[in-house]
Structure formats: structure tokens, C-alpha cells
Amino acid sequence: MNRKDRRAAGKQGKGGMPGAPAPGLSPAAMSANLFAGAVQHFRAGELERAERLCRDVLVFDRDHGDALHLLGMIAFKAGNQAAALELLGRAVALNGGNADCHFNIAQVLRSLGRLAEAADHLTQATAIKRDHATAHVCLADMLLQQGKLDEARARYGRAAVIEPANVGAHYGQANALMQQGLLDEAIAHYRRVLALKPDFAEAHSNLGIALAAQGKYEEAAAQYQRALALRPDLVDTYRNLVRVLLAKGDAEAALAAVRRALAIAETDEIKALFVQGVRSLAAVAPVDELSDLIARALSEGWSRPSELSAIAARLLKQHPVLGALIEQAAWAWPQRLAAVDLCGAEGPAGIAGDRLMRALLGSAPVCDIDLERFLTSARAALLERAAGAAASDAIDDGSLEFYATLARQCFINEYVFALTDDETQRVRQLRATLEAALVANTAAAPLWLVAAAAYEPLHSLAHAATVLERSWPAALGPLLDLQIRQPLQERQIRSAIRVLTTVDDNVSLLVQRQYEDMPYPRWLRAAPLGKPVALDWYLRNQFPAAPIRSAGPRDGLDVLIAGCGTGQHAIETAQRFAGASVLAIDLSLSSLSYAARKTRALGLGNLHYAQADILKLNSTGWTFDLIEASGVLHHLRDWTQGWRVLLSLLRPGGFMHVGLYSALARADILAARAFIAEHGYGQSADDIRRCRQELLDLDPAAPLRNVAMYPDFYTISECRDLLFHVQEHNVTIPEIAVFLRDNDLTFIGFTGAAGADYRRRFPNDQGATDLAQWHAFETGNPLAFTGMYQFWVQKP
């Protein structure tokens, strides 16, 4: 039905109900009249009436293309995609030259995920009606999602020529330009969009991203704040605002922004932002609300708990009561204070009543020397009390809860606290008493069990399984789960781990032995990541000005985690990327068993583990879209050989996330290793404990004392990895640059906090990808990569 027919039908229906047929009309005229009424009802949102009239039209003319078309649109609006597709398909078959019909069936196909068919219909729509700007924009949007940036820009440009005020055309053009790293042009288009539509929140937000990529943090923050004023629910914008505020060094403003976001919605993303904000505070006031939020973040798993350990310790040391007790214990060190002096007037129950203390001890290693010494004294007081307790002695619930939580902390840090000879003897006697009670099935004081657990893991008891058969106070439940049930599960899992390659390289065997003895790291929670995202989107969001090339459409995402350890990072990767199927490998079966247990507990079906040596992986014949090797290459016999093996498994256009130790940043680690060699320390847990204490006894101003600033210093396995590793390479940025050049890899960018300082130093490098300038930056800032170099590359 053309425009002239509709006008005629409208006149014929004038004066009565919309679409009511006038007497004496021909079938064609009646169809026209009914259809005109259907159009009026459709425009008024009266879909049921519009549908009835369309079906009346089909009574007179079963091949009425416009009625079929409108019925398809009604079905689509009602959420009946199958019916919409069938009706619009009939309409297209009757009138293949109708551009709008092609456009609308494309929308249905797109909603069903049938993107290739949708693109075909949009292409036909623009061929039939060359000035169909909306169809050009929709097709460009699809091309943009597929990473076909040049084609997308051409379509957006055509739409903008047809309709210079078309907001979608300019917005899409800006997004495509930003993905290509053409920031100045992208910014110009975003500004054009906002001139046309000042209340377009997403455009303000994306303009902020482009400005931030240029290091224009003030302007970027203003755009983010404008976006949030318009759309307070834009979680990604809060994240980006926090990033620029932190880059400006304004941690307090960043934290204030996060707390506003938390008041709106406690999503995983906003909770993670809170953690990011508080970690960056240079100073922290003992505010009850902040302490409560950090306690919640620790106990509810808003991030990796270890990320909050330092800030939690700082708050506890500022507590008016606990702070004084911690200071007193640290001042008396190495003397262990008696319980009456250590715990104050309320005793251990008073400490257990502090929510932040309880949350920290039960979820993450304590990374503070003063607090460690306080807890070491508390453990000694626990042992003294337990050693003098009879089997029938009662203990108040509060004290038992504190001591049980302390025992969990000792297990989490792998018994890193200092140990005296007297304690060693008392623990040996206590364990003998406890095991005798287990064998004889006689009464055992809960305090015996807790004290034993504070010095050695309960699963090492000769009759550990029988502990679970007894009834214990509720406060011991988490402790028994941590120290007995979970290790027993790992033993059962171990035999089911798949073996992909043999391990016979001399260096690989040494490294394997280290991680079999001490799986690394022992962790309780992975970071929650919110909804999975596409890999390309993730990288473009992290590196908006980087030279990222789309790898094209993928059916899923095959990922390899090389050197997965105990699985924390592998689990986060499996949850981060949409469509990811993840294989995680490691040399150590002990580490893999730990990882598999945690994965099963989370119910992840897209993550699988296997034992393998990276140097032999090229024999498997497998390939991957993404390979992550963020902490393993520097522990191989030859880090370049291992990297080349992994590259041989990376598909064309694939991405790789790499971690390598910085030779400049680890000068203090190398000095500590020389100290360890000079003093003849071995790699046993006893030697690591004694070495730590000798380092902590040094003058606080001594350079060697710097190693206490590393979080890894506060657990046995991590300290071994940090200071006692059997194999380690430290590299420089020029060495990395040579490897990238020789293997034709594109450097995408470093992750971490150094980027903001780098951009201030080198504003000409918008993409922050000039490795020569990065080397100059690190030379002037040798502690910029104290963790390690963490960066992304792409294969041709």
C-alpha cells in the first residue's frame, strides 16, 4: 500500500471509528480503510486493535504486504520474535523492493543473534534506498561490533552525509575512531554529538575515555561527572572516573565517588572500585563507616582479600583500644606478653568483637609487622592457656572465636610467625595429648585443637579424619573446614588431574619440587568480576589509544593459562571473558589440586586443569586465541624459549598477557638473596621463618629491610617465591623490546599504576606504547615495576 492509497483510505474512514468500513466499498477499498485504522492504532500504541484490523485486512487480501509487515512489527513489539520473523519474511517475499521491510526484518534477526542474515537485509535496504540513514547506522553498528572498523566508518560517514544531524552516525564514527586510536578525530565527533544532543550520557562518558587516554584528566573527570549527573546508573563511568581521580592523585575524591556509587547500587564493579579507592589512600582516618565497609569487603569477597590487608591493618592500629594493645606488643618484642597484658580488660573476647579484626584474620594474610608481632604474642598466650587446660575445661564463646580465627590466620600465612624453642616443645607435647585423646576416643578440650591448629595444620595429625566425627563448638566449624576437609578434598582430586606432557627438564623439576612442597599462593577468594565481556572490548577499554587489531569474529574464546599455580588468576580469567573455554596448566600437582578444588566450589564448567611443562607444549597441537603467562616465564630455564613455545600455540591475531620480573625494580630482592646465601639459609619453612626474623631485626632504615614492604613477605610459600626461588630471570625493557621486534609482536601496553605518571612524563605518546621512552621512564623511576612488568601483546 503506497502513500496515496493510505491517504485515500484515511479519507474514506473519516467521520467514524478508525478503520471502520463504509458501506458499499469494494474489497480493495475496505482493505485500505481497515489498514489505515490499523496504522493509527499502531502509532497510538494500541497493538491489540492494530492487530485485529490487520487480520481483517488479510481476510480481504491474504497477500496484503503492508498488513503482513505491520503484523510483523506488532509481534516484534510484543516480544514474539518467531512470529515477527515469519510475518516479515512473507512481507519481504511479496515486496522485496521495500527498504523498510528489509530494515525491520534485520532488527528481528539481530535480536535473535543471526547477525550475518541481519547484515544482508540491511545491505539490501541501503541498496534499495540509498538515503536510508538509519539502515546505514545499524549496519555500521554491526560492523563495529565485528571489528571491521574501516567499513563501519564508511557507513557512518554515509549516514552523516545524508543526515548531518544524525546523532547515531556521529556517535558511531567517534567510537570507531577511538578504537583505531585516532583520539583527536574521535573527540571532535563526540563533541559534535553533544552539540546535537547535550543530554547523551554515554557520549559524555566516552568523550571522557578519549580525553583520559590523552592524559587530560581534569577534562575527562568533568565529562564523567556530567555523564553520571545524567545517568547515575552508568557503572563503567564510575570506574573510569575513579581511574582518572587516582591518576590525578586524588584518592579521597575517588573514594567519595565510589561511596556515592555504593549508595546507588552495590554491584560487583562498584565494590571493586571501592577496594581500588581505599588501597590508594595515602592516609586513612579511623572512621567507623570506613572500617565497616572494609570489614564487609573482606568477609564478603569484594576483591581479592589480600588487596585490603594493608589498609585493614592501618585502621586496626589506629583503633583507640586495639591500636594501643598492638603498639604495646610491638614495643615489648621479642618478649611475648602475657594474655592479661596483651588483650586488655575485655580479654580475647573483646578482640573477637571487633568486626574488622575478625574479617582480616579469617580472610587474608596480615601484612604488617606490628600486627604480626601482636598476633605472635597472642598465639603464644593461646598455647600457654591450652597447655594448662584440662579436657573438661570450658572457655567463653568470644575467646574461643578469637583463638579459632587466629588459628585460621596462621594456616592462611602457612605458619610464618616466629617460633621459640619453648613453643616448639609445648606444641609437640600438646599434639601428643590431642592425638592420644583421638585414638582413645576420650574427651579433648576445644582449646587443645585450636592451639594445635595455630602451630601446625590439623590435617597433619595422625588421626585427622576422626576430628570431623566429633562434635565441636560452632566457632571451630570454619577452622575444621579450612584445615581438614579442604586438604582431604585436594588429596582426592590429585589423582584425577590430567597429565599433558612429561616433566624431565632439570630446571623444570627443581621448580616443580618447590611448588609441590609449597603450593603458591594459598588464597581464599578470587575477585568477583561482574558480567563477562568480550576480549576485544576489555582490551580497548584498558588501552583506548593502543594499536589493537580486531582478530575477527570468534565462536567462543580458547584460553591457555600457562603456569596457573593455585588457580586464582585462572578462575578470574574464566569469569572475565565471554565465551571463554580455559585450559590452565602447571608443573605442580599440589597446586593444581588446590586450584581444581576452588574451581569446583565455584561451579565453573569452562575451566580445566592439566599438568604440563611449557617447554613441551608445542607437541600437543593445540592453539589458542588468548594465552596468559603472567608469572611463569622468568622461572624457566630459558624465558625466551618458553615464550616462543607459547607463541607457536597462539592463533593469528591472538593476544598474550605476559609478566616478567624487572631487573631495575628488584635490586632489593637481589640484595636480600645475597644476604640469604651469605648466611647459609636453606629453603625449609624453618629457615624461611628464621631468615624473616633476622631481616625484621635490622634497622628500619636498612635497605635490606625494604623486602618487608612486599606482601609476599608475609606467608611462607610467597616469601620462598620472593626471596628463595630456585630459578629466576630478571629482564629489562630493552630486552623485551628486542624479543617483540624479533617475533613481530605488537606491544599493546603495560597494566598497573605507572601509566598515569608515564603520560605526564611523555604526553606525546598517547598510546603509551613507546618502549624506548618507557625504558627512560623506568630508569628515572626504578620502583615503577616492583611487582613485575605486566603487559599485553598481539600476534600478527
PDB file of C-alpha atoms in Angstrom, residues 273-383:
ATOM      1  CA  LEU A 273      36.065   0.268  42.749  1.00  0.00           C
ATOM      2  CA  PHE A 274      35.778   0.754  46.491  1.00  0.00           C
ATOM      3  CA  VAL A 275      38.742  -1.557  47.011  1.00  0.00           C
ATOM      4  CA  GLN A 276      40.730   0.262  44.351  1.00  0.00           C
ATOM      5  CA  GLY A 277      39.968   3.598  46.019  1.00  0.00           C
ATOM      6  CA  VAL A 278      40.844   2.686  49.606  1.00  0.00           C
ATOM      7  CA  ARG A 279      44.077   0.984  48.544  1.00  0.00           C
ATOM      8  CA  SER A 280      45.275   4.286  47.125  1.00  0.00           C
ATOM      9  CA  LEU A 281      44.662   6.397  50.230  1.00  0.00           C
ATOM     10  CA  ALA A 282      47.910   7.890  51.470  1.00  0.00           C
ATOM     11  CA  ALA A 283      46.401   8.390  54.922  1.00  0.00           C
ATOM     12  CA  VAL A 284      43.321   6.943  56.487  1.00  0.00           C
ATOM     13  CA  ALA A 285      41.261   8.205  59.404  1.00  0.00           C
ATOM     14  CA  PRO A 286      39.699   5.668  61.773  1.00  0.00           C
ATOM     15  CA  VAL A 287      36.121   6.252  60.622  1.00  0.00           C
ATOM     16  CA  ASP A 288      33.629   3.596  61.762  1.00  0.00           C
ATOM     17  CA  GLU A 289      31.796   3.610  58.436  1.00  0.00           C
ATOM     18  CA  LEU A 290      35.026   3.019  56.519  1.00  0.00           C
ATOM     19  CA  SER A 291      36.087   0.231  58.890  1.00  0.00           C
ATOM     20  CA  ASP A 292      32.689  -1.419  58.499  1.00  0.00           C
ATOM     21  CA  LEU A 293      32.883  -1.229  54.704  1.00  0.00           C
ATOM     22  CA  ILE A 294      36.367  -2.736  54.660  1.00  0.00           C
ATOM     23  CA  ALA A 295      35.239  -5.493  57.034  1.00  0.00           C
ATOM     24  CA  ARG A 296      32.356  -6.220  54.666  1.00  0.00           C
ATOM     25  CA  ALA A 297      34.661  -6.156  51.675  1.00  0.00           C
ATOM     26  CA  LEU A 298      36.971  -8.692  53.325  1.00  0.00           C
ATOM     27  CA  SER A 299      34.298 -11.057  54.605  1.00  0.00           C
ATOM     28  CA  GLU A 300      32.048 -10.827  51.517  1.00  0.00           C
ATOM     29  CA  GLY A 301      34.859 -11.024  48.960  1.00  0.00           C
ATOM     30  CA  TRP A 302      34.530  -7.691  47.161  1.00  0.00           C
ATOM     31  CA  SER A 303      38.016  -8.287  45.724  1.00  0.00           C
ATOM     32  CA  ARG A 304      40.990 -10.468  46.458  1.00  0.00           C
ATOM     33  CA  PRO A 305      41.104 -10.135  50.266  1.00  0.00           C
ATOM     34  CA  SER A 306      44.883  -9.705  50.178  1.00  0.00           C
ATOM     35  CA  GLU A 307      44.354  -6.361  48.445  1.00  0.00           C
ATOM     36  CA  LEU A 308      42.778  -4.978  51.631  1.00  0.00           C
ATOM     37  CA  SER A 309      45.149  -6.457  54.191  1.00  0.00           C
ATOM     38  CA  ALA A 310      47.402  -3.406  54.466  1.00  0.00           C
ATOM     39  CA  ILE A 311      44.597  -0.847  54.801  1.00  0.00           C
ATOM     40  CA  ALA A 312      42.790  -3.040  57.352  1.00  0.00           C
ATOM     41  CA  ALA A 313      45.963  -3.259  59.468  1.00  0.00           C
ATOM     42  CA  ARG A 314      46.385   0.528  59.329  1.00  0.00           C
ATOM     43  CA  LEU A 315      42.840   1.023  60.606  1.00  0.00           C
ATOM     44  CA  LEU A 316      43.267  -1.519  63.380  1.00  0.00           C
ATOM     45  CA  LYS A 317      46.447   0.212  64.545  1.00  0.00           C
ATOM     46  CA  GLN A 318      44.502   3.479  64.798  1.00  0.00           C
ATOM     47  CA  HIS A 319      41.710   1.903  66.847  1.00  0.00           C
ATOM     48  CA  PRO A 320      41.644   3.592  70.288  1.00  0.00           C
ATOM     49  CA  VAL A 321      41.853   0.277  72.183  1.00  0.00           C
ATOM     50  CA  LEU A 322      43.300  -2.277  69.755  1.00  0.00           C
ATOM     51  CA  GLY A 323      45.881   0.189  68.496  1.00  0.00           C
ATOM     52  CA  ALA A 324      47.328   0.617  71.970  1.00  0.00           C
ATOM     53  CA  LEU A 325      47.483  -3.158  72.505  1.00  0.00           C
ATOM     54  CA  ILE A 326      49.222  -3.690  69.154  1.00  0.00           C
ATOM     55  CA  GLU A 327      51.727  -0.940  69.938  1.00  0.00           C
ATOM     56  CA  GLN A 328      52.453  -2.413  73.355  1.00  0.00           C
ATOM     57  CA  ALA A 329      53.119  -5.881  71.929  1.00  0.00           C
ATOM     58  CA  ALA A 330      55.406  -4.459  69.250  1.00  0.00           C
ATOM     59  CA  TRP A 331      57.304  -2.387  71.817  1.00  0.00           C
ATOM     60  CA  ALA A 332      57.880  -5.437  74.046  1.00  0.00           C
ATOM     61  CA  TRP A 333      59.112  -7.623  71.160  1.00  0.00           C
ATOM     62  CA  PRO A 334      60.781 -10.161  71.156  1.00  0.00           C
ATOM     63  CA  GLN A 335      59.240 -10.761  74.590  1.00  0.00           C
ATOM     64  CA  ARG A 336      55.761 -12.321  74.344  1.00  0.00           C
ATOM     65  CA  LEU A 337      53.317 -10.521  76.585  1.00  0.00           C
ATOM     66  CA  ALA A 338      51.042 -12.448  78.922  1.00  0.00           C
ATOM     67  CA  ALA A 339      47.387 -12.670  77.914  1.00  0.00           C
ATOM     68  CA  VAL A 340      46.308 -10.252  80.643  1.00  0.00           C
ATOM     69  CA  ASP A 341      48.657  -7.563  79.255  1.00  0.00           C
ATOM     70  CA  LEU A 342      48.074  -8.441  75.636  1.00  0.00           C
ATOM     71  CA  CYS A 343      44.288  -8.408  75.319  1.00  0.00           C
ATOM     72  CA  GLY A 344      43.210  -5.605  77.622  1.00  0.00           C
ATOM     73  CA  ALA A 345      40.396  -5.530  80.143  1.00  0.00           C
ATOM     74  CA  GLU A 346      37.926  -7.443  77.968  1.00  0.00           C
ATOM     75  CA  GLY A 347      40.371 -10.239  77.147  1.00  0.00           C
ATOM     76  CA  PRO A 348      40.336 -12.209  73.859  1.00  0.00           C
ATOM     77  CA  ALA A 349      36.541 -11.920  73.665  1.00  0.00           C
ATOM     78  CA  GLY A 350      36.902  -8.150  73.294  1.00  0.00           C
ATOM     79  CA  ILE A 351      39.226  -8.580  70.324  1.00  0.00           C
ATOM     80  CA  ALA A 352      36.858 -11.118  68.765  1.00  0.00           C
ATOM     81  CA  GLY A 353      34.129  -8.497  68.990  1.00  0.00           C
ATOM     82  CA  ASP A 354      35.957  -6.239  66.544  1.00  0.00           C
ATOM     83  CA  ARG A 355      34.449  -6.958  63.141  1.00  0.00           C
ATOM     84  CA  LEU A 356      37.432  -5.693  61.137  1.00  0.00           C
ATOM     85  CA  MET A 357      39.970  -7.741  63.107  1.00  0.00           C
ATOM     86  CA  ARG A 358      37.837 -10.857  62.724  1.00  0.00           C
ATOM     87  CA  ALA A 359      37.350 -10.277  58.985  1.00  0.00           C
ATOM     88  CA  LEU A 360      41.056  -9.698  58.333  1.00  0.00           C
ATOM     89  CA  LEU A 361      42.334 -12.695  60.278  1.00  0.00           C
ATOM     90  CA  GLY A 362      39.882 -15.035  58.610  1.00  0.00           C
ATOM     91  CA  SER A 363      40.379 -13.972  55.009  1.00  0.00           C
ATOM     92  CA  ALA A 364      43.880 -12.684  54.167  1.00  0.00           C
ATOM     93  CA  PRO A 365      47.489 -12.790  55.374  1.00  0.00           C
ATOM     94  CA  VAL A 366      48.320  -9.984  57.776  1.00  0.00           C
ATOM     95  CA  CYS A 367      50.916  -7.796  56.054  1.00  0.00           C
ATOM     96  CA  ASP A 368      52.011  -5.550  58.905  1.00  0.00           C
ATOM     97  CA  ILE A 369      54.987  -6.137  61.215  1.00  0.00           C
ATOM     98  CA  ASP A 370      53.460  -4.653  64.369  1.00  0.00           C
ATOM     99  CA  LEU A 371      50.212  -6.554  63.950  1.00  0.00           C
ATOM    100  CA  GLU A 372      52.161  -9.740  63.189  1.00  0.00           C
ATOM    101  CA  ARG A 373      54.057  -9.387  66.455  1.00  0.00           C
ATOM    102  CA  PHE A 374      50.853  -8.783  68.389  1.00  0.00           C
ATOM    103  CA  LEU A 375      49.324 -11.934  66.878  1.00  0.00           C
ATOM    104  CA  THR A 376      52.511 -13.919  67.504  1.00  0.00           C
ATOM    105  CA  SER A 377      52.240 -12.998  71.184  1.00  0.00           C
ATOM    106  CA  ALA A 378      48.529 -13.845  71.168  1.00  0.00           C
ATOM    107  CA  ARG A 379      49.353 -17.271  69.759  1.00  0.00           C
ATOM    108  CA  ALA A 380      51.909 -17.872  72.498  1.00  0.00           C
ATOM    109  CA  ALA A 381      49.288 -16.876  75.089  1.00  0.00           C
ATOM    110  CA  LEU A 382      46.840 -19.320  73.471  1.00  0.00           C
ATOM    111  CA  LEU A 383      49.407 -22.128  73.668  1.00  0.00           C
TER     112      LEU A 383
END
